[in-house]
Amino acid sequence: GLEAGDIESAVELTDMFVPEAEGDTEYLEGGADEQAAALASVLREEGVGAE
């Protein structure tokens, strides 16, 4: 079987924090196609994506 040292991680956790919220959340209703269209609209309004 495996010993604890066999699966020990090389990563060491040094600190943890709760991030601050930087924006609002919007729930997109509908099916996948409707949600995709709504998301594309929001991204266009925010100026995100190709020009």
C-alpha atoms as a printed R data frame, in Angstrom:
   type eleno elety resid chain resno       x      y       z
1  ATOM     1    CA   GLY     A     1   0.000  0.000   0.000
2  ATOM     2    CA   LEU     A     2   0.861  3.661  -0.051
3  ATOM     3    CA   GLU     A     3   2.429  5.525   2.820
4  ATOM     4    CA   ALA     A     4   1.622  9.199   3.555
5  ATOM     5    CA   GLY     A     5   5.079 10.227   2.313
6  ATOM     6    CA   ASP     A     6   4.440  8.514  -1.051
7  ATOM     7    CA   ILE     A     7   1.682 10.969  -1.959
8  ATOM     8    CA   GLU     A     8   3.009 14.081  -0.218
9  ATOM     9    CA   SER     A     9   2.600 17.287  -2.240
10 ATOM    10    CA   ALA     A    10   5.510 19.514  -3.249
11 ATOM    11    CA   VAL     A    11   3.156 22.512  -2.885
12 ATOM    12    CA   GLU     A    12   3.062 24.298   0.470
13 ATOM    13    CA   LEU     A    13   0.016 26.374   1.458
14 ATOM    14    CA   THR     A    14   1.316 29.612   2.974
15 ATOM    15    CA   ASP     A    15  -1.770 31.857   3.157
16 ATOM    16    CA   MET     A    16  -5.508 31.965   2.435
17 ATOM    17    CA   PHE     A    17  -7.949 34.852   2.047
18 ATOM    18    CA   VAL     A    18 -11.493 35.609   0.900
19 ATOM    19    CA   PRO     A    19 -11.340 37.680  -2.318
20 ATOM    20    CA   GLU     A    20 -13.313 40.919  -2.545
21 ATOM    21    CA   ALA     A    21 -16.203 41.011  -5.008
22 ATOM    22    CA   GLU     A    22 -15.433 43.264  -7.968
23 ATOM    23    CA   GLY     A    23 -18.732 43.287  -9.830
24 ATOM    24    CA   ASP     A    24 -22.326 42.154 -10.098
25 ATOM    25    CA   THR     A    25 -23.764 38.772 -10.999
26 ATOM    26    CA   GLU     A    26 -26.575 38.373 -13.496
27 ATOM    27    CA   TYR     A    27 -28.475 35.092 -13.913
28 ATOM    28    CA   LEU     A    28 -29.243 34.323 -17.561
29 ATOM    29    CA   GLU     A    29 -32.623 32.628 -18.017
30 ATOM    30    CA   GLY     A    30 -33.667 30.234 -20.771
31 ATOM    31    CA   GLY     A    31 -32.121 27.391 -22.698
32 ATOM    32    CA   ALA     A    32 -28.535 27.142 -23.871
33 ATOM    33    CA   ASP     A    33 -29.181 29.086 -27.104
34 ATOM    34    CA   GLU     A    34 -30.978 31.890 -25.258
35 ATOM    35    CA   GLN     A    35 -28.272 32.059 -22.598
36 ATOM    36    CA   ALA     A    36 -25.537 32.200 -25.253
37 ATOM    37    CA   ALA     A    37 -27.322 35.043 -27.057
38 ATOM    38    CA   ALA     A    38 -27.840 36.949 -23.793
39 ATOM    39    CA   LEU     A    39 -24.191 36.468 -22.815
40 ATOM    40    CA   ALA     A    40 -23.018 37.663 -26.237
41 ATOM    41    CA   SER     A    41 -25.212 40.750 -25.842
42 ATOM    42    CA   VAL     A    42 -23.803 41.539 -22.390
43 ATOM    43    CA   LEU     A    43 -20.229 41.099 -23.639
44 ATOM    44    CA   ARG     A    44 -20.895 43.409 -26.625
45 ATOM    45    CA   GLU     A    45 -22.374 46.048 -24.296
46 ATOM    46    CA   GLU     A    46 -19.276 45.832 -22.077
47 ATOM    47    CA   GLY     A    47 -16.939 46.099 -25.080
48 ATOM    48    CA   VAL     A    48 -15.455 42.630 -24.613
49 ATOM    49    CA   GLY     A    49 -14.366 40.628 -27.659
50 ATOM    50    CA   ALA     A    50 -13.489 41.250 -31.273
51 ATOM    51    CA   GLU     A    51 -14.225 44.605 -32.820
